[in-house]
Amino acid sequence: MQKTMFDIIKKQNGEAFAKAIRNYDNGILDIPNLDKIVKYAGRKAEPIMEYLISLKNIKIIEKINHEDPIALLSIAGYDAYVVNSLEEQNAIKKYFKRGEELCTFNDAQRFKNYYIINAVHKDVENIKREDFVHPQREDKYGTSVISIQVLKTGGFISIKNRYNHSVENPDNTFNSEPDRIIPGLADAIKYHFNVDFSSRKISLPDDYILLDGKIVKFNYEKNNIYIGDGFYVCNGKIVEINKDSELLFDTILFDFKTKSFREVGQSSGDNSYLVSLFNSVVKNNSVSVRKNVDGTHSFFVGGMPIATLENGTIVALTLPGIREITEVPKNFGKFVRYLSLPDTEILPNNFFTVNLVLAELNAPRLKRIKKNCFNITAIKELKLPELEELGDNCFFSGSDIELINAPKLKIMGANCFKGAVKLKSLDLPKLEKMNANCFLYNTGISSLNLPNLRIMRYNCFEYNRGLKKLELPKLEDMGTNCFLYNSDICSLSLPVLKYMWDNCFANNTKLKMLDLPSLEEMWSGCFRYNDGLLILEAPKLRDMLPYCFE
């Protein structure tokens, strides 16, 4: 008996995938070659359901008179050109902020495999990166420099923008639909290059691309290589790994024949350190893989579980014997929920910077964390008993954190723990310096113990309404807006404070008595709208700017 499309997809993508399609609209199963279309679409049908429905009646809108794409882009406000050389391909690099450059710039063969149109907004010199603090993929800065790239063999188009991986899915700017830039551009590109790619009304979600009519679900994109579950896409071609002898670890590959890790595809070498890091863990030890009842795979080295893998991504990771990690790709560890670093003392910049799901961190010897690490996590209890220094933007918006145990922490960089709204108490007995925006918007802190804090930069503890008593016995310098809108503070002890910058303690209505025996300078707006203040003692105060105590 001939198998139905449902049966084929059930075996290929899983029963849940097949049932989701059938239950949503069984007419989807009548689409010709549906099994080939969804072969690399992953195990969940729901994210692509609307797109699959659109395939039932594809309409390609074509114009009678095909326009010139460069002329159309000029009307849209861009100076554009068709790339014919490596020099032209990379000519727009000067407009990109360091760290946000396109992966295209590292691919010397890109212009040979793709038709490329680079477009620079005519007002680009006035569109500054610093004016866009919260980048959005299609905002004015992101779309001020774009690169439209069409695979020369057809079936694939990508529109890349100026932010690159500082925003989600940057290779899908305008949903990779040229007509969103200006109507008629898709038709113009198609006929200018004589390459067939389909215009469509329904767009694929982020983390999906369309390649030769196939829906491809990818977990990572690195240097124009897309990595999925058991395959990767390189130069527009899908390459399946040998599941009998190879195993995907995010952006690198383990080969059981050589007992070593290597990079995926024709990479530029960005993963070379990661490969050497994992190879140092394996060394000459025995390796094995065990399939778990939940469908994940556990990777053992010398009998010790090192990683748990789910659909080719690492969800649990242990890296023993490594004192310092010096560099990792920015998107490494994107799906890791459990991380153990039993011997690590130093972490590099951007470690786990895009991870949104980390729930448990074991790092008993960690002393220093550099910038932009663990930006957003699901960690509830953070225990770092040896940590001494924390760089800027670490644990940024760790909204689930309820406990911080870092008894040796001395220096905290800017923007740390911003938005940790579930944190009720804070005890950092060795902390000496806190940079800007730390614990900003942490509305629930009611207990604060910082006995050695000497310097606090601007906006720390702003909008915290839980504190009633504040004692900072060694604080000498308090930056702008610290404790602004802390409306419930009734008792305040700052015996050695010398400098208080603008708006500190403004909008406090419950403070009755204020004794600042060492204060020398108070900048504008401090204690403004503190209507209940009755007694002020500040014998050494030399300078007080306007609006204080008004």
Tab-separated table of N, CA and C in Angstrom, residues 95-204:
chain	number	residue	atom	x	y	z
A	95	TYR	N	30.707	51.721	6.919
A	95	TYR	CA	29.518	52.261	7.570
A	95	TYR	C	29.099	51.443	8.793
A	96	PHE	N	29.778	50.335	9.061
A	96	PHE	CA	29.355	49.441	10.125
A	96	PHE	C	30.182	49.658	11.392
A	97	LYS	N	29.497	49.654	12.527
A	97	LYS	CA	30.172	49.747	13.810
A	97	LYS	C	31.011	48.495	14.040
A	98	ARG	N	32.142	48.666	14.672
A	98	ARG	CA	32.985	47.522	14.980
A	98	ARG	C	32.220	46.529	15.850
A	99	GLY	N	32.260	45.272	15.460
A	99	GLY	CA	31.520	44.239	16.162
A	99	GLY	C	30.163	43.966	15.552
A	100	GLU	N	29.733	44.819	14.606
A	100	GLU	CA	28.446	44.627	13.938
A	100	GLU	C	28.619	44.459	12.426
A	101	GLU	N	29.842	44.142	11.999
A	101	GLU	CA	30.092	43.982	10.569
A	101	GLU	C	29.383	42.739	10.037
A	102	LEU	N	28.991	42.785	8.762
A	102	LEU	CA	28.348	41.644	8.125
A	102	LEU	C	29.318	40.477	8.017
A	103	CYS	N	28.783	39.261	8.174
A	103	CYS	CA	29.587	38.064	7.930
A	103	CYS	C	30.058	38.030	6.479
A	104	THR	N	29.303	38.677	5.598
A	104	THR	CA	29.653	38.735	4.175
A	104	THR	C	31.066	39.262	3.963
A	105	PHE	N	31.498	40.193	4.810
A	105	PHE	CA	32.812	40.799	4.620
A	105	PHE	C	33.947	39.790	4.800
A	106	ASN	N	33.648	38.650	5.455
A	106	ASN	CA	34.662	37.618	5.676
A	106	ASN	C	34.613	36.521	4.620
A	107	ASP	N	33.711	36.656	3.654
A	107	ASP	CA	33.502	35.616	2.641
A	107	ASP	C	33.963	36.130	1.277
A	108	ALA	N	35.163	35.744	0.886
A	108	ALA	CA	35.736	36.244	-0.374
A	108	ALA	C	35.033	35.691	-1.604
A	109	GLN	N	34.254	34.620	-1.440
A	109	GLN	CA	33.562	33.999	-2.573
A	109	GLN	C	32.101	34.434	-2.674
A	110	ARG	N	31.663	35.266	-1.750
A	110	ARG	CA	30.238	35.589	-1.676
A	110	ARG	C	29.722	36.179	-2.988
A	111	PHE	N	30.406	37.167	-3.541
A	111	PHE	CA	29.909	37.834	-4.749
A	111	PHE	C	29.931	36.906	-5.960
A	112	LYS	N	30.680	35.811	-5.882
A	112	LYS	CA	30.712	34.855	-6.985
A	112	LYS	C	29.518	33.908	-6.950
A	113	ASN	N	28.968	33.687	-5.761
A	113	ASN	CA	27.845	32.760	-5.603
A	113	ASN	C	26.492	33.465	-5.519
A	114	TYR	N	26.505	34.772	-5.272
A	114	TYR	CA	25.269	35.522	-5.096
A	114	TYR	C	25.285	36.780	-5.955
A	115	TYR	N	24.094	37.146	-6.447
A	115	TYR	CA	23.904	38.485	-6.984
A	115	TYR	C	23.707	39.407	-5.786
A	116	ILE	N	24.474	40.479	-5.733
A	116	ILE	CA	24.436	41.375	-4.573
A	116	ILE	C	24.187	42.811	-5.026
A	117	ILE	N	23.230	43.444	-4.358
A	117	ILE	CA	23.036	44.887	-4.498
A	117	ILE	C	23.274	45.510	-3.130
A	118	ASN	N	24.269	46.373	-3.039
A	118	ASN	CA	24.511	47.138	-1.816
A	118	ASN	C	23.848	48.502	-1.943
A	119	ALA	N	23.160	48.911	-0.885
A	119	ALA	CA	22.425	50.179	-0.919
A	119	ALA	C	22.712	50.984	0.344
A	120	VAL	N	23.078	52.238	0.151
A	120	VAL	CA	23.408	53.141	1.258
A	120	VAL	C	22.460	54.334	1.211
A	121	HIS	N	21.800	54.594	2.334
A	121	HIS	CA	20.847	55.706	2.381
A	121	HIS	C	21.558	57.024	2.091
A	122	LYS	N	20.898	57.879	1.338
A	122	LYS	CA	21.518	59.137	0.919
A	122	LYS	C	21.820	60.068	2.090
A	123	ASP	N	21.163	59.826	3.215
A	123	ASP	CA	21.396	60.647	4.405
A	123	ASP	C	22.185	59.876	5.465
A	124	VAL	N	22.973	58.881	5.037
A	124	VAL	CA	23.620	57.964	5.976
A	124	VAL	C	24.535	58.671	6.969
A	125	GLU	N	25.165	59.757	6.558
A	125	GLU	CA	26.110	60.436	7.445
A	125	GLU	C	25.431	61.056	8.658
A	126	ASN	N	24.128	61.278	8.570
A	126	ASN	CA	23.388	61.887	9.677
A	126	ASN	C	22.630	60.864	10.513
A	127	ILE	N	22.775	59.594	10.176
A	127	ILE	CA	22.094	58.530	10.919
A	127	ILE	C	23.139	57.846	11.793
A	128	LYS	N	23.201	58.205	13.068
A	128	LYS	CA	24.282	57.806	13.957
A	128	LYS	C	23.873	56.626	14.835
A	129	ARG	N	24.819	55.705	15.040
A	129	ARG	CA	24.559	54.519	15.864
A	129	ARG	C	24.205	54.887	17.290
A	130	GLU	N	24.870	55.916	17.850
A	130	GLU	CA	24.641	56.267	19.245
A	130	GLU	C	23.234	56.803	19.507
A	131	ASP	N	22.516	57.160	18.457
A	131	ASP	CA	21.149	57.658	18.619
A	131	ASP	C	20.132	56.535	18.721
A	132	PHE	N	20.578	55.288	18.601
A	132	PHE	CA	19.667	54.146	18.613
A	132	PHE	C	20.098	53.196	19.727
A	133	VAL	N	19.664	53.528	20.951
A	133	VAL	CA	20.068	52.771	22.135
A	133	VAL	C	19.418	51.399	22.165
A	134	HIS	N	18.175	51.322	21.687
A	134	HIS	CA	17.447	50.053	21.668
A	134	HIS	C	17.177	49.670	20.211
A	135	PRO	N	18.133	49.019	19.568
A	135	PRO	CA	18.018	48.755	18.126
A	135	PRO	C	16.865	47.834	17.767
A	136	GLN	N	16.197	48.166	16.680
A	136	GLN	CA	15.162	47.331	16.079
A	136	GLN	C	15.580	47.045	14.643
A	137	ARG	N	15.305	45.858	14.175
A	137	ARG	CA	15.833	45.427	12.888
A	137	ARG	C	15.505	46.386	11.755
A	138	GLU	N	14.266	46.883	11.719
A	138	GLU	CA	13.864	47.754	10.620
A	138	GLU	C	13.835	49.231	10.993
A	139	ASP	N	14.579	49.633	12.025
A	139	ASP	CA	14.578	51.058	12.333
A	139	ASP	C	15.461	51.826	11.342
A	140	LYS	N	15.505	53.128	11.518
A	140	LYS	CA	16.165	53.989	10.525
A	140	LYS	C	17.645	53.674	10.383
A	141	TYR	N	18.316	53.409	11.501
A	141	TYR	CA	19.740	53.082	11.424
A	141	TYR	C	19.954	51.720	10.774
A	142	GLY	N	19.197	50.722	11.217
A	142	GLY	CA	19.381	49.374	10.698
A	142	GLY	C	19.216	49.280	9.203
A	143	THR	N	18.281	50.058	8.656
A	143	THR	CA	17.998	49.984	7.219
A	143	THR	C	18.695	51.077	6.420
A	144	SER	N	19.591	51.824	7.070
A	144	SER	CA	20.290	52.881	6.336
A	144	SER	C	21.395	52.330	5.440
A	145	VAL	N	21.862	51.122	5.734
A	145	VAL	CA	22.811	50.420	4.862
A	145	VAL	C	22.343	48.975	4.760
A	146	ILE	N	21.996	48.534	3.562
A	146	ILE	CA	21.483	47.178	3.379
A	146	ILE	C	22.230	46.478	2.252
A	147	SER	N	22.217	45.164	2.319
A	147	SER	CA	22.819	44.342	1.268
A	147	SER	C	21.796	43.299	0.845
A	148	ILE	N	21.330	43.401	-0.398
A	148	ILE	CA	20.346	42.464	-0.948
A	148	ILE	C	21.116	41.373	-1.688
A	149	GLN	N	20.926	40.120	-1.281
A	149	GLN	CA	21.722	39.026	-1.832
A	149	GLN	C	20.814	37.901	-2.319
A	150	VAL	N	20.982	37.537	-3.590
A	150	VAL	CA	20.159	36.508	-4.227
A	150	VAL	C	21.076	35.395	-4.724
A	151	LEU	N	20.800	34.169	-4.313
A	151	LEU	CA	21.591	33.031	-4.772
A	151	LEU	C	21.493	32.927	-6.290
A	152	LYS	N	22.641	32.799	-6.958
A	152	LYS	CA	22.657	32.828	-8.420
A	152	LYS	C	21.922	31.651	-9.047
A	153	THR	N	21.805	30.563	-8.302
A	153	THR	CA	21.052	29.414	-8.816
A	153	THR	C	19.566	29.528	-8.525
A	154	GLY	N	19.154	30.602	-7.841
A	154	GLY	CA	17.742	30.852	-7.564
A	154	GLY	C	17.270	30.215	-6.274
A	155	GLY	N	16.055	30.586	-5.877
A	155	GLY	CA	15.417	29.965	-4.730
A	155	GLY	C	15.771	30.550	-3.378
A	156	PHE	N	16.613	31.572	-3.324
A	156	PHE	CA	17.001	32.126	-2.027
A	156	PHE	C	17.348	33.599	-2.162
A	157	ILE	N	16.791	34.412	-1.245
A	157	ILE	CA	17.109	35.837	-1.173
A	157	ILE	C	17.249	36.224	0.288
A	158	SER	N	18.180	37.121	0.568
A	158	SER	CA	18.393	37.606	1.923
A	158	SER	C	18.682	39.098	1.871
A	159	ILE	N	18.061	39.855	2.794
A	159	ILE	CA	18.348	41.285	2.918
A	159	ILE	C	18.984	41.503	4.284
A	160	LYS	N	20.244	41.952	4.277
A	160	LYS	CA	21.020	42.114	5.502
A	160	LYS	C	21.107	43.598	5.852
A	161	ASN	N	21.201	43.899	7.161
A	161	ASN	CA	21.191	45.305	7.551
A	161	ASN	C	22.411	45.719	8.367
A	162	ARG	N	22.383	46.941	8.853
A	162	ARG	CA	23.559	47.580	9.451
A	162	ARG	C	23.850	47.114	10.874
A	163	TYR	N	22.878	46.499	11.535
A	163	TYR	CA	23.105	46.040	12.895
A	163	TYR	C	23.774	44.677	12.951
A	164	ASN	N	23.576	43.877	11.912
A	164	ASN	CA	23.987	42.481	11.919
A	164	ASN	C	23.423	41.810	13.176
A	165	HIS	N	24.214	41.067	13.940
A	165	HIS	CA	23.649	40.230	14.993
A	165	HIS	C	23.388	40.961	16.306
A	166	SER	N	23.353	42.271	16.283
A	166	SER	CA	22.885	43.007	17.454
A	166	SER	C	21.362	42.998	17.533
A	167	VAL	N	20.708	42.522	16.473
A	167	VAL	CA	19.255	42.355	16.468
A	167	VAL	C	18.941	40.930	16.042
A	168	GLU	N	17.712	40.520	16.274
A	168	GLU	CA	17.302	39.172	15.905
A	168	GLU	C	17.183	39.022	14.394
A	169	ASN	N	17.722	37.910	13.893
A	169	ASN	CA	17.565	37.512	12.494
A	169	ASN	C	17.842	38.657	11.520
A	170	PRO	N	19.031	39.222	11.547
A	170	PRO	CA	19.326	40.382	10.695
A	170	PRO	C	19.362	40.066	9.209
A	171	ASP	N	19.529	38.783	8.865
A	171	ASP	CA	19.560	38.402	7.449
A	171	ASP	C	18.166	38.386	6.828
A	172	ASN	N	17.161	38.699	7.654
A	172	ASN	CA	15.782	38.670	7.165
A	172	ASN	C	15.138	40.051	7.300
A	173	THR	N	15.942	41.100	7.123
A	173	THR	CA	15.426	42.467	7.167
A	173	THR	C	14.335	42.650	6.114
A	174	PHE	N	13.279	43.373	6.490
A	174	PHE	CA	12.087	43.512	5.642
A	174	PHE	C	11.515	42.146	5.277
A	175	ASN	N	11.759	41.136	6.161
A	175	ASN	CA	11.352	39.758	5.875
A	175	ASN	C	11.888	39.283	4.531
A	176	SER	N	13.027	39.846	4.126
A	176	SER	CA	13.680	39.515	2.843
A	176	SER	C	12.733	39.688	1.660
A	177	GLU	N	11.835	40.649	1.778
A	177	GLU	CA	10.901	40.956	0.692
A	177	GLU	C	11.256	42.331	0.119
A	178	PRO	N	11.861	42.396	-1.066
A	178	PRO	CA	12.285	43.678	-1.637
A	178	PRO	C	11.163	44.691	-1.785
A	179	ASP	N	9.937	44.213	-2.014
A	179	ASP	CA	8.826	45.147	-2.200
A	179	ASP	C	8.498	45.923	-0.932
A	180	ARG	N	9.007	45.486	0.205
A	180	ARG	CA	8.813	46.253	1.434
A	180	ARG	C	9.723	47.478	1.461
A	181	ILE	N	10.752	47.467	0.637
A	181	ILE	CA	11.603	48.646	0.491
A	181	ILE	C	10.929	49.649	-0.430
A	182	ILE	N	10.491	49.171	-1.587
A	182	ILE	CA	9.729	49.978	-2.534
A	182	ILE	C	8.986	49.031	-3.464
A	183	PRO	N	7.699	49.251	-3.732
A	183	PRO	CA	6.934	48.357	-4.604
A	183	PRO	C	7.587	48.195	-5.974
A	184	GLY	N	7.605	46.973	-6.449
A	184	GLY	CA	8.167	46.674	-7.759
A	184	GLY	C	9.616	46.238	-7.732
A	185	LEU	N	10.265	46.344	-6.562
A	185	LEU	CA	11.688	46.013	-6.496
A	185	LEU	C	11.935	44.521	-6.681
A	186	ALA	N	11.054	43.674	-6.145
A	186	ALA	CA	11.236	42.225	-6.308
A	186	ALA	C	11.208	41.840	-7.778
A	187	ASP	N	10.221	42.358	-8.502
A	187	ASP	CA	10.124	42.087	-9.942
A	187	ASP	C	11.352	42.616	-10.675
A	188	ALA	N	11.794	43.811	-10.284
A	188	ALA	CA	12.955	44.415	-10.941
A	188	ALA	C	14.213	43.577	-10.734
A	189	ILE	N	14.410	43.082	-9.512
A	189	ILE	CA	15.586	42.249	-9.226
A	189	ILE	C	15.508	40.931	-9.982
A	190	LYS	N	14.327	40.339	-9.978
A	190	LYS	CA	14.150	39.046	-10.650
A	190	LYS	C	14.528	39.133	-12.124
A	191	TYR	N	14.062	40.162	-12.791
A	191	TYR	CA	14.304	40.260	-14.237
A	191	TYR	C	15.651	40.893	-14.565
A	192	HIS	N	16.186	41.675	-13.669
A	192	HIS	CA	17.520	42.238	-13.912
A	192	HIS	C	18.576	41.136	-13.924
A	193	PHE	N	18.439	40.185	-12.971
A	193	PHE	CA	19.426	39.114	-12.872
A	193	PHE	C	18.963	37.818	-13.543
A	194	ASN	N	17.708	37.822	-14.003
A	194	ASN	CA	17.148	36.607	-14.609
A	194	ASN	C	17.261	35.418	-13.650
A	195	VAL	N	16.846	35.652	-12.417
A	195	VAL	CA	16.899	34.609	-11.399
A	195	VAL	C	15.517	34.484	-10.765
A	196	ASP	N	15.076	33.272	-10.541
A	196	ASP	CA	13.710	33.024	-10.086
A	196	ASP	C	13.662	32.888	-8.566
A	197	PHE	N	13.026	33.826	-7.918
A	197	PHE	CA	12.692	33.657	-6.515
A	197	PHE	C	11.264	34.156	-6.351
A	198	SER	N	10.526	33.499	-5.481
A	198	SER	CA	9.090	33.747	-5.403
A	198	SER	C	8.764	34.890	-4.449
A	199	SER	N	7.923	35.798	-4.916
A	199	SER	CA	7.313	36.767	-4.017
A	199	SER	C	6.224	36.044	-3.239
A	200	ARG	N	6.048	36.407	-1.981
A	200	ARG	CA	5.021	35.726	-1.201
A	200	ARG	C	4.392	36.703	-0.212
A	201	LYS	N	3.166	36.464	0.101
A	201	LYS	CA	2.462	37.326	1.042
A	201	LYS	C	2.761	36.939	2.489
A	202	ILE	N	2.975	35.636	2.726
A	202	ILE	CA	3.224	35.158	4.077
A	202	ILE	C	4.714	34.946	4.271
A	203	SER	N	5.252	35.517	5.337
A	203	SER	CA	6.681	35.406	5.609
A	203	SER	C	6.949	34.287	6.608
A	204	LEU	N	8.108	33.696	6.480
A	204	LEU	CA	8.529	32.706	7.462
A	204	LEU	C	8.964	33.402	8.744
